[in-house]
Short mmCIF file of C-alpha atoms in Angstrom, two decimals:
data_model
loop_
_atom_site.label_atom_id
_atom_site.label_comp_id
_atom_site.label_asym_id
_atom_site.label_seq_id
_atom_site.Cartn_x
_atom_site.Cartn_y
_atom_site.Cartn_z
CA UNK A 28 -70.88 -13.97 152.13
CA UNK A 29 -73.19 -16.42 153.99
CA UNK A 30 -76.27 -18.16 152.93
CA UNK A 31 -79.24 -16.18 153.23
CA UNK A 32 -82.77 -16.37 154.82
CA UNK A 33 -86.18 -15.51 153.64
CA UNK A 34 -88.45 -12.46 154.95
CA UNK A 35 -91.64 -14.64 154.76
CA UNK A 36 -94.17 -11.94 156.81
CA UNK A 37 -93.64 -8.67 158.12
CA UNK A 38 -95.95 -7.05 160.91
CA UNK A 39 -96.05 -3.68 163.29
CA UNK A 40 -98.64 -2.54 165.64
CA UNK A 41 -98.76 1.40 165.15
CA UNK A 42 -96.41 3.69 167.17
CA UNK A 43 -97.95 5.76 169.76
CA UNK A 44 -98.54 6.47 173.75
CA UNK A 45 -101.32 3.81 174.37
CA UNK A 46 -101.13 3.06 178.06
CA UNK A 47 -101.23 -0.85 177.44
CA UNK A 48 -98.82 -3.56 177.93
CA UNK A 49 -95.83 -4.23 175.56
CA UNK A 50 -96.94 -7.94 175.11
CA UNK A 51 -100.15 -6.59 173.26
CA UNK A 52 -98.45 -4.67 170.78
CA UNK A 53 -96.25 -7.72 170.08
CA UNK A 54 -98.36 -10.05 169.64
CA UNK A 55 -100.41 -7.72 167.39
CA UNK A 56 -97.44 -7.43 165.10
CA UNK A 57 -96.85 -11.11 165.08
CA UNK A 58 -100.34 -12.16 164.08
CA UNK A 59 -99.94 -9.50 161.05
CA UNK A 60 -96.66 -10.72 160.25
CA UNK A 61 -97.83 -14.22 160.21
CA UNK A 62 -100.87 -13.26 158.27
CA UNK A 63 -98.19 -11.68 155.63
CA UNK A 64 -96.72 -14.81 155.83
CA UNK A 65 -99.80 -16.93 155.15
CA UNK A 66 -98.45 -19.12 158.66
CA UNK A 67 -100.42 -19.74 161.74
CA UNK A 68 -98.56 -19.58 165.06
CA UNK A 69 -98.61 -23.53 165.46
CA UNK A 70 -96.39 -23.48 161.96
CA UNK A 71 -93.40 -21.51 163.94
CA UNK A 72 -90.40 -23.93 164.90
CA UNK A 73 -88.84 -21.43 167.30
CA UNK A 74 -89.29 -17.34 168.46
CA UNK A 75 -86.70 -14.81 168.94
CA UNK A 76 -88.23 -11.97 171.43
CA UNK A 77 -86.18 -8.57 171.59
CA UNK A 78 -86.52 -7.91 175.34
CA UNK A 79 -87.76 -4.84 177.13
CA UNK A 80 -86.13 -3.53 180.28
CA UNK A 81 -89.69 -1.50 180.70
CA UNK A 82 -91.98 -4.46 180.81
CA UNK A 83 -90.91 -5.42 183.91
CA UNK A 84 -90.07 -9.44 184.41
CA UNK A 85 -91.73 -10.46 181.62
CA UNK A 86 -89.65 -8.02 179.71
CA UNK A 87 -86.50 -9.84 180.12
CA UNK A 88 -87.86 -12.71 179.42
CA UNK A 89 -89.76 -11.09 176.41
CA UNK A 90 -89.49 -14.66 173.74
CA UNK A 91 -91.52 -16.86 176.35
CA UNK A 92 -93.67 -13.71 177.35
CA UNK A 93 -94.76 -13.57 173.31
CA UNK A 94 -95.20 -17.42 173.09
CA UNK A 95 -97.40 -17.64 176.04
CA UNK A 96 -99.32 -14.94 174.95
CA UNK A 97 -99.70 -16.39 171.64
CA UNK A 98 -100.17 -19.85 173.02
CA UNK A 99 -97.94 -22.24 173.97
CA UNK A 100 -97.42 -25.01 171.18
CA UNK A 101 -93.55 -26.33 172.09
CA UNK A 102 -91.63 -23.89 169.80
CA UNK A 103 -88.09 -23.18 170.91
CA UNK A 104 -87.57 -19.70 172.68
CA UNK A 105 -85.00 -17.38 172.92
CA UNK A 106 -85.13 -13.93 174.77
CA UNK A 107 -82.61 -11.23 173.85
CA UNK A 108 -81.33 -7.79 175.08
CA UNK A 109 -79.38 -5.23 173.15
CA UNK A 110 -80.66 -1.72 174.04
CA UNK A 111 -81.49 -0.15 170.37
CA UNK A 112 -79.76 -2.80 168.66
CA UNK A 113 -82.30 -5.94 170.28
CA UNK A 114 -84.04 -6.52 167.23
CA UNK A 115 -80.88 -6.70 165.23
CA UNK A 116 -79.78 -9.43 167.33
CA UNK A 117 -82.77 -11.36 167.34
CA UNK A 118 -82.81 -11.43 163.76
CA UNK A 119 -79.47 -12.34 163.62
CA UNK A 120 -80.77 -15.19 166.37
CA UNK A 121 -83.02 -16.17 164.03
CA UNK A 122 -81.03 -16.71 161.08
CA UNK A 123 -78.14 -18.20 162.98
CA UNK A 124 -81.37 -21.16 164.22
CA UNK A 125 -82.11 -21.24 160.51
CA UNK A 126 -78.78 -21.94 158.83
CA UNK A 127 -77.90 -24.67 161.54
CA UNK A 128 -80.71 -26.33 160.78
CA UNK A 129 -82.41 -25.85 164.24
CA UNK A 130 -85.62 -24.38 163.11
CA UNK A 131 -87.29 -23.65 159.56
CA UNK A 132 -88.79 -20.45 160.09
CA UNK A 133 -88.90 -18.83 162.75
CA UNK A 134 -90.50 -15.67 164.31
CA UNK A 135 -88.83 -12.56 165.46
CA UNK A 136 -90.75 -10.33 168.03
CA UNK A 137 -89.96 -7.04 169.58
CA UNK A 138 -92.10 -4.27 171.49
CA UNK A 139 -92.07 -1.66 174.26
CA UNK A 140 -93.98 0.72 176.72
CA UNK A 141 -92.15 3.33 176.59
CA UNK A 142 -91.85 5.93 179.57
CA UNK A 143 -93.23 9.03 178.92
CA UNK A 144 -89.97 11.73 178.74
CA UNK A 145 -86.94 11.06 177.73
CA UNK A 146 -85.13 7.67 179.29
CA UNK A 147 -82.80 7.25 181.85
CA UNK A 148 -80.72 4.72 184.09
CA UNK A 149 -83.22 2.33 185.84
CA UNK A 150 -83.21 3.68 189.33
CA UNK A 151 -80.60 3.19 192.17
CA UNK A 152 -77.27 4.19 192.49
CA UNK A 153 -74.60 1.65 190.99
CA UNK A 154 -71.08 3.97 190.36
CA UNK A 155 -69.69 0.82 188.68
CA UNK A 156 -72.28 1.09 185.33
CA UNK A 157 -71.24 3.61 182.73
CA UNK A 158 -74.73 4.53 181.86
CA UNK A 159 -75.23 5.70 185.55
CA UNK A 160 -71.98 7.72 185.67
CA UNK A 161 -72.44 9.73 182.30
CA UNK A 162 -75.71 10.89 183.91
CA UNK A 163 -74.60 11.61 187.85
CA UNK A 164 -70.65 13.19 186.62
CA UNK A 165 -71.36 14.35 183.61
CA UNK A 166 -74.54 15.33 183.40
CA UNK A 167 -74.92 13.62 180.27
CA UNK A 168 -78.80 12.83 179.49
CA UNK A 169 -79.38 11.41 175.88
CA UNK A 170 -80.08 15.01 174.27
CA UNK A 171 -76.98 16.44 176.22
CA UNK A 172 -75.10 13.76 174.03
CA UNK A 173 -77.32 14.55 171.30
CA UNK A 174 -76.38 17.82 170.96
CA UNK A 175 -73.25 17.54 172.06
CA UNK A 176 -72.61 15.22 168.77
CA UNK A 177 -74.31 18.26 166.80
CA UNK A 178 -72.07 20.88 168.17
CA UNK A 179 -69.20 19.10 167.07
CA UNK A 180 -70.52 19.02 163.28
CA UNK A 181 -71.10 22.56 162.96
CA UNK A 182 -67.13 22.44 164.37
CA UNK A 183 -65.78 20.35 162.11
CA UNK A 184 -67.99 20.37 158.82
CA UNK A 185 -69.84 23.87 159.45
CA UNK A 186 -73.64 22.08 159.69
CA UNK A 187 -75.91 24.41 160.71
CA UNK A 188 -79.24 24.50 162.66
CA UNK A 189 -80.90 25.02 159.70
CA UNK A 190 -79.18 21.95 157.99
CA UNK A 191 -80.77 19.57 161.07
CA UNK A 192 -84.01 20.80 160.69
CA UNK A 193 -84.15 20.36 156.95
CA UNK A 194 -83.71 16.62 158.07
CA UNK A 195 -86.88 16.83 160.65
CA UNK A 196 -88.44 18.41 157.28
CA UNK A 197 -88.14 15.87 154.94
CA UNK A 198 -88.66 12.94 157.53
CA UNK A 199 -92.19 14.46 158.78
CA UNK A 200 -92.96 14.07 154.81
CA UNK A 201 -92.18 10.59 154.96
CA UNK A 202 -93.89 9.70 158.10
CA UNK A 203 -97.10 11.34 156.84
CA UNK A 204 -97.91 9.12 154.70
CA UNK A 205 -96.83 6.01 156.63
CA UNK A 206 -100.18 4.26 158.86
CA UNK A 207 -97.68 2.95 161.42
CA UNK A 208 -96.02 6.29 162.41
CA UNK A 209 -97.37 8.08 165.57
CA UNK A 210 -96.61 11.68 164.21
CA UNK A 211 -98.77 11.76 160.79
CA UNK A 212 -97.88 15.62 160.16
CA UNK A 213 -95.80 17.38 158.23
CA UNK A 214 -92.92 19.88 159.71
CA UNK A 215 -91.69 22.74 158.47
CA UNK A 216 -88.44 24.33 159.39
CA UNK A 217 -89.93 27.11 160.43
CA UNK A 218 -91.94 25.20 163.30
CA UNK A 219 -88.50 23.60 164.31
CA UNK A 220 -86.68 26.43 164.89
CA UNK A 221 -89.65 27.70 166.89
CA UNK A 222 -90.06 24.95 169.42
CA UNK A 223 -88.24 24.68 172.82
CA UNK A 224 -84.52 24.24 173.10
CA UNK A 225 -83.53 21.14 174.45
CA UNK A 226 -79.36 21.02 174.53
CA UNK A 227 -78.47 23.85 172.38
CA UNK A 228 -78.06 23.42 169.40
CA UNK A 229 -81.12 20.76 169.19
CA UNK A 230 -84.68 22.06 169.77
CA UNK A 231 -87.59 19.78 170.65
CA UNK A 232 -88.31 19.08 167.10
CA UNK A 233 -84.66 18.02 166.49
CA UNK A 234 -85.06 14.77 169.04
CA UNK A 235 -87.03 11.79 168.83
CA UNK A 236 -89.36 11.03 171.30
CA UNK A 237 -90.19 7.88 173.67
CA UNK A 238 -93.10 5.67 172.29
CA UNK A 239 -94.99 2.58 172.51
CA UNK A 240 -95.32 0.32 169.47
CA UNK A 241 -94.23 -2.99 168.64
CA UNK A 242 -93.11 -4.93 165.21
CA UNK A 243 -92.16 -8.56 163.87
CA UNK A 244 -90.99 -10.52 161.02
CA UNK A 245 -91.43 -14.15 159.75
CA UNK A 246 -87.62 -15.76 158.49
CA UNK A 247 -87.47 -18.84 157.09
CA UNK A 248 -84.59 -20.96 155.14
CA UNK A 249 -84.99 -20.68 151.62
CA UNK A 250 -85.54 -23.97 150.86
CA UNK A 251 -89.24 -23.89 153.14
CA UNK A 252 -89.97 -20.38 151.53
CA UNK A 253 -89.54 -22.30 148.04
CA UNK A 254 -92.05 -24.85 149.68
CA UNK A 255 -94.40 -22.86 150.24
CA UNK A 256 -94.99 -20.86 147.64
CA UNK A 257 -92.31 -18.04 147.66
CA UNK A 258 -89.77 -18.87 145.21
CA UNK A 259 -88.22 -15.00 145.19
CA UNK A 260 -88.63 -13.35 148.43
CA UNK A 261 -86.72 -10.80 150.16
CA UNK A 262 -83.71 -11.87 151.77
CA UNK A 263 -81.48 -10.92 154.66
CA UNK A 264 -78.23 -10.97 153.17
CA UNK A 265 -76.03 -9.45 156.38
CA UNK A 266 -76.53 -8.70 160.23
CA UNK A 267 -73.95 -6.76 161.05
CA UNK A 268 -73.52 -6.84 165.27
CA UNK A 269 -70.07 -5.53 165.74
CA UNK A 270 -68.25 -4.19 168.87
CA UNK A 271 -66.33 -0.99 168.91
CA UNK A 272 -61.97 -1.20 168.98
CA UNK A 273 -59.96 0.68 171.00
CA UNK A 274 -58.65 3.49 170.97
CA UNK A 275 -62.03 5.51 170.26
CA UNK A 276 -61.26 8.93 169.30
CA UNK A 277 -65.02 10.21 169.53
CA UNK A 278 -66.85 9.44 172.83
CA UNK A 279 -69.88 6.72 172.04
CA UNK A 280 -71.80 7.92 175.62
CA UNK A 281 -71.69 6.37 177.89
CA UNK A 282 -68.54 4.65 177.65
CA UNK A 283 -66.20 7.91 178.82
CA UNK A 284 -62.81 5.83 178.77
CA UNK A 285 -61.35 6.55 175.05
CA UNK A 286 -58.30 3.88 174.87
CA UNK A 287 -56.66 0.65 175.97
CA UNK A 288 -52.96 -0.32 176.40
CA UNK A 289 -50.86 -1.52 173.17
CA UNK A 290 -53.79 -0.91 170.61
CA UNK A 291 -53.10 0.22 167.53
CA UNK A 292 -55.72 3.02 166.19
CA UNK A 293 -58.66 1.18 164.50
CA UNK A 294 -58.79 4.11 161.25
CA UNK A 295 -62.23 4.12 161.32
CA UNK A 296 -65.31 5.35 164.12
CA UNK A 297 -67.54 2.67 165.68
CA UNK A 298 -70.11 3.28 162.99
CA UNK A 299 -68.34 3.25 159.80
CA UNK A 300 -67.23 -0.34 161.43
CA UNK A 301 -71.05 -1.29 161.63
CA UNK A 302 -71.65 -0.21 158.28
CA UNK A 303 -68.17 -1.71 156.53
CA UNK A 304 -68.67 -5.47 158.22
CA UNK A 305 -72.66 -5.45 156.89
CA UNK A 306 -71.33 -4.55 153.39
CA UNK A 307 -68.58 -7.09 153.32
CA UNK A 308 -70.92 -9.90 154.13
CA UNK A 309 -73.41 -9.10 151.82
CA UNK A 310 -70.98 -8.70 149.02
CA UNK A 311 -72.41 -5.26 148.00
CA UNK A 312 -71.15 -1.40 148.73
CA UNK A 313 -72.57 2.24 149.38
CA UNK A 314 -73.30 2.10 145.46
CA UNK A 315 -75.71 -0.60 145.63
CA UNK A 316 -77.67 0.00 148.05
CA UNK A 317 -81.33 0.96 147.12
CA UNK A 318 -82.43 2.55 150.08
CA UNK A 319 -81.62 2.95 153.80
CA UNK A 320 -83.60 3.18 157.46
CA UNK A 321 -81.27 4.80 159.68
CA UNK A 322 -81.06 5.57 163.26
CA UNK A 323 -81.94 9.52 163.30
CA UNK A 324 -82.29 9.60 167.05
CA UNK A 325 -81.42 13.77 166.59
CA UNK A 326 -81.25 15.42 163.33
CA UNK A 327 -77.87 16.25 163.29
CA UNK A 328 -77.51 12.15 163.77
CA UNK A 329 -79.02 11.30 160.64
CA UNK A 330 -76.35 13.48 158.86
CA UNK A 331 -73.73 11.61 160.70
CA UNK A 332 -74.85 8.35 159.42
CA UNK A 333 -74.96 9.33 155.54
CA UNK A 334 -71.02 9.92 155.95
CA UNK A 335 -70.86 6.16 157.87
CA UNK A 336 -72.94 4.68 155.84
CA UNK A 337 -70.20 5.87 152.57
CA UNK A 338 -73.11 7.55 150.93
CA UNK A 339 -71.00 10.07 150.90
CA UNK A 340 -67.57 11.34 152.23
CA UNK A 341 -66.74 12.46 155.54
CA UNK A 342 -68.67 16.23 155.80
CA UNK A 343 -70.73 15.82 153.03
CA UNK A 344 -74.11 15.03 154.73
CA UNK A 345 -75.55 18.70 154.58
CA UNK A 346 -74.50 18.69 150.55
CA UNK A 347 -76.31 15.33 150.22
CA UNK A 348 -79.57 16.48 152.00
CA UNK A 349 -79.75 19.36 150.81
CA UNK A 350 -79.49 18.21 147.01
CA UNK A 351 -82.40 15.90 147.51
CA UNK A 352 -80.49 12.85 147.67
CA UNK A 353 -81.94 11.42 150.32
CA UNK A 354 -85.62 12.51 149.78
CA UNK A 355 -88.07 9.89 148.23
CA UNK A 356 -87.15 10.12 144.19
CA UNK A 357 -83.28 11.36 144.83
CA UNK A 358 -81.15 8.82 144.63
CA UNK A 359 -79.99 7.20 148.09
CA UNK A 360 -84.02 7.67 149.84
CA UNK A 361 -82.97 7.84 153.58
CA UNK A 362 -85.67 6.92 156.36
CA UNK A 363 -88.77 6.33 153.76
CA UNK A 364 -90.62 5.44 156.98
CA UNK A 365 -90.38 8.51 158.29
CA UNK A 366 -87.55 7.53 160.54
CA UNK A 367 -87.64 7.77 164.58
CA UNK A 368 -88.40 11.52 163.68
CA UNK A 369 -92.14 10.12 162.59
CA UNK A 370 -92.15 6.62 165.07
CA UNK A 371 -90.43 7.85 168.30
CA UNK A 372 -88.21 5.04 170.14
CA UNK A 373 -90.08 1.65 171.04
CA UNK A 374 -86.34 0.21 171.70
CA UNK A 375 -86.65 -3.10 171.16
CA UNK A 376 -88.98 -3.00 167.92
CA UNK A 377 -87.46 -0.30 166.34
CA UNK A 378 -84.34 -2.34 164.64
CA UNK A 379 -87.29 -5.15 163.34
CA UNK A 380 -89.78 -2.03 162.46
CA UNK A 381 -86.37 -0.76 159.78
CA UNK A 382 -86.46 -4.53 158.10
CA UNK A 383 -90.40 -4.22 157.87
CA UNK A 384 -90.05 -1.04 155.96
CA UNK A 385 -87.79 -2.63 153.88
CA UNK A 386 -89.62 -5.52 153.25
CA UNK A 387 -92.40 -3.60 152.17
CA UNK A 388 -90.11 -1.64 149.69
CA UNK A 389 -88.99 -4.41 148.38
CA UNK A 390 -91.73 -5.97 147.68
CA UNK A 391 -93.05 -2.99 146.02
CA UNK A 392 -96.08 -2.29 148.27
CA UNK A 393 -95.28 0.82 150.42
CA UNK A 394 -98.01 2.87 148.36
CA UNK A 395 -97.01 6.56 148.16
CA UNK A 396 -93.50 5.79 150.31
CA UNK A 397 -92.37 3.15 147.26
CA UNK A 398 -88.84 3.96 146.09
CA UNK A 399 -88.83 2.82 142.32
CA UNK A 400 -87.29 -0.36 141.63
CA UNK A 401 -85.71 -1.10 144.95
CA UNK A 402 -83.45 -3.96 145.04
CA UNK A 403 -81.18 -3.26 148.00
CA UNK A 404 -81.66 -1.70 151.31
CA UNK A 405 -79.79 -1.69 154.28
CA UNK A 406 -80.87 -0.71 158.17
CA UNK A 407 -78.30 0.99 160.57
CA UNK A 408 -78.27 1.83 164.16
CA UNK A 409 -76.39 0.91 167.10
CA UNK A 410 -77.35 0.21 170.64
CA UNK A 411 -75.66 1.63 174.15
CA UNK A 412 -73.05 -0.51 175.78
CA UNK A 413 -71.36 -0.72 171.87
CA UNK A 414 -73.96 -3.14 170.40
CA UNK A 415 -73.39 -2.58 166.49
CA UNK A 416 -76.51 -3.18 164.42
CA UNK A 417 -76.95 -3.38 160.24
CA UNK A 418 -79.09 -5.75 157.97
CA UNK A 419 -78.66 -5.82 154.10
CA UNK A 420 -81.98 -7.29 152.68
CA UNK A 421 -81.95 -7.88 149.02
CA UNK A 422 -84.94 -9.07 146.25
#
């Protein structure tokens, strides 16, 4: 187990399709998550910003595109790229400053401009990246892969379509009554199963869509938290940023090779790896956990992570929704925020927007979202190119 950090401030700017540069909605979530913090910008030893392939060069260089926006004062800068798991590593950035003493508290930004649609490979033809492949030879667009993942559930464990929209269902509850989301309505299954198909089995209402929004959090050693007022905060306890193993015996797009020479089988899936490494730092299990924000980039996804998260075993995701486990008042509350279902993808926030919504659960302020007496929560989703991504957050 390693030491842990403070959450001092946490801060979003809303989800949404606003038309305006990704440094504005970062910088809007990082003068809210200072204000949480009760820090001005000039207090901030160093900032971590999750970049944005979208926001053209100042997107890759996203941490010194958020401090000159904010105003440069000399802080120490870091700029980092994960696809969906960016704001996983730059909180793991963060805390590694932290505990080496480079920095007392530092800020961690992430935000996009999202394009409208669903994405693809930046443009050009370049047969040596993976991403660019999957889509050119085998046709493989995210909600292909989507619902190719589905399909294979209803093989294996007999999910149904019902079963994935139940999970739209209770997510659109959520996301109602969350400010930050950009869908604010409720679904019924009925109106999934009556909007377009998209890759059979997944209908439009099944898949996430593409959004602007950004998000941000204040970390700080616990020793400056105690200094300034916070003697029990919330604390990040584990950042799990694992790499698949070899041999993979279910494809993780857009990697299509499956095996290497001389490996032995790993005896688990990419995600269950994610999940097991977050758990062993933080000293805790499936049991503890209080709540989780998961990556439900389909429906039939969400399910998927229930059985790699160990909330349950391996086909029992449709018994666990279905039972109202996972609903707000069961007891493992899944995607509280509404999920990517409610928030749509803003890539390089969404990792830091999961450890807000925690935050504010454990704090016990999320107003009509609060899951009673949360202690524990844990974040999970992974990024392409095999970028694992997990935080374990405790109070």
């Amino acid at each position: 187990m390693t030491q842990e950090v403070a959450v001092l401030g946490a801060g979003m700017h809303p989800w949404g399709k606003w038309g305006r540069s990704f440094v504005e909605y970062g910088v809007t979530a990082a003068r809210e998550a200072l204000a949480d913090a009760g820090l001005e910008w000039p207090d901030i030893g160093a900032i971590i910003g999750a970049d944005t392939v979208r926001g053209g060069y100042p997107g890759f260089v996203s941490g010194a595109a958020f401090a000159k926006a904010l105003g440069w004062q000399g802080a120490r800068v870091t700029s980092v790229y994960a696809a969906c798991a960016s704001g996983a590593q730059a909180i793991d950035a963060a805390r590694a400053q932290i505990l080496a003493g480079l920095a007392d508290v530092v800020l961690v930004v992430g935000a996009d401009a999202a394009p409208k649609g669903f994405f693809r490979p930046a443009g050009g033809d370049r047969p040596d990246d993976p991403d660019w492949l999957r889509f050119r030879i085998l046709g493989a667009t995210n909600p292909v892969y989507f619902g190719l993942y589905a399909r294979r559930r209803m093989a294996q464990h007999g999910d149904t379509p019902d079963d994935f929209a139940q999970v739209k269902v209770k997510n659109s509850a959520m996301g109602a009554l969350n400010p930050h989301a950009r869908y604010r309505n409720r679904v019924t299954a009925e109106e999934v199963a009556a909007s377009a198909v998209v890759a059979d089995p997944l209908r439009l209402l099944d898949i996430c869509a593409t959004s602007d929004g950004g998000a941000a959090v204040v970390l700080s050693s616990m020793e400056y938290a105690r200094r300034h007022g916070q003697a029990e905060p919330v604390r990040i306890r584990a950042v799990s940023t694992v790499t698949p193993r070899y041999p993979n015996t279910v494809l993780d797009l857009p990697d299509i090779a499956t095996d290497s020479a001389g490996a032995e089988p790993p005896g688990e899936t990419f995600r269950r790896s994610i999940a097991r490494a977050a758990y062993e730092e933080a000293g805790v299990g499936p049991e503890d956990l209080s709540l989780a924000e998961v990556y439900d980039l389909s429906t039939a996804l969400e399910l998927q992570w229930y059985e790699d998260l160990g909330l349950c075993d391996e086909g029992e995701g449709v018994k666990l929704l279905r039972g109202g486990a996972t609903a707000l008042g069961g007891r493992m509350p899944v995607n509280v925020s509404g999920g990517l279902a409610s928030f749509g993808e803003a890539v390089p926030a969404q990792a830091i927007a999961q450890v807000c919504e925690l935050t504010r659960q454990l704090r016990g302020v999320a107003g009509d979202r609060q899951v009673v007496g949360a202690r524990v929560g844990m974040t999970a989703n992974q990024g392409l190119f095999g970028h694992g991504s997990a935080v374990i957050a405790v109070r």
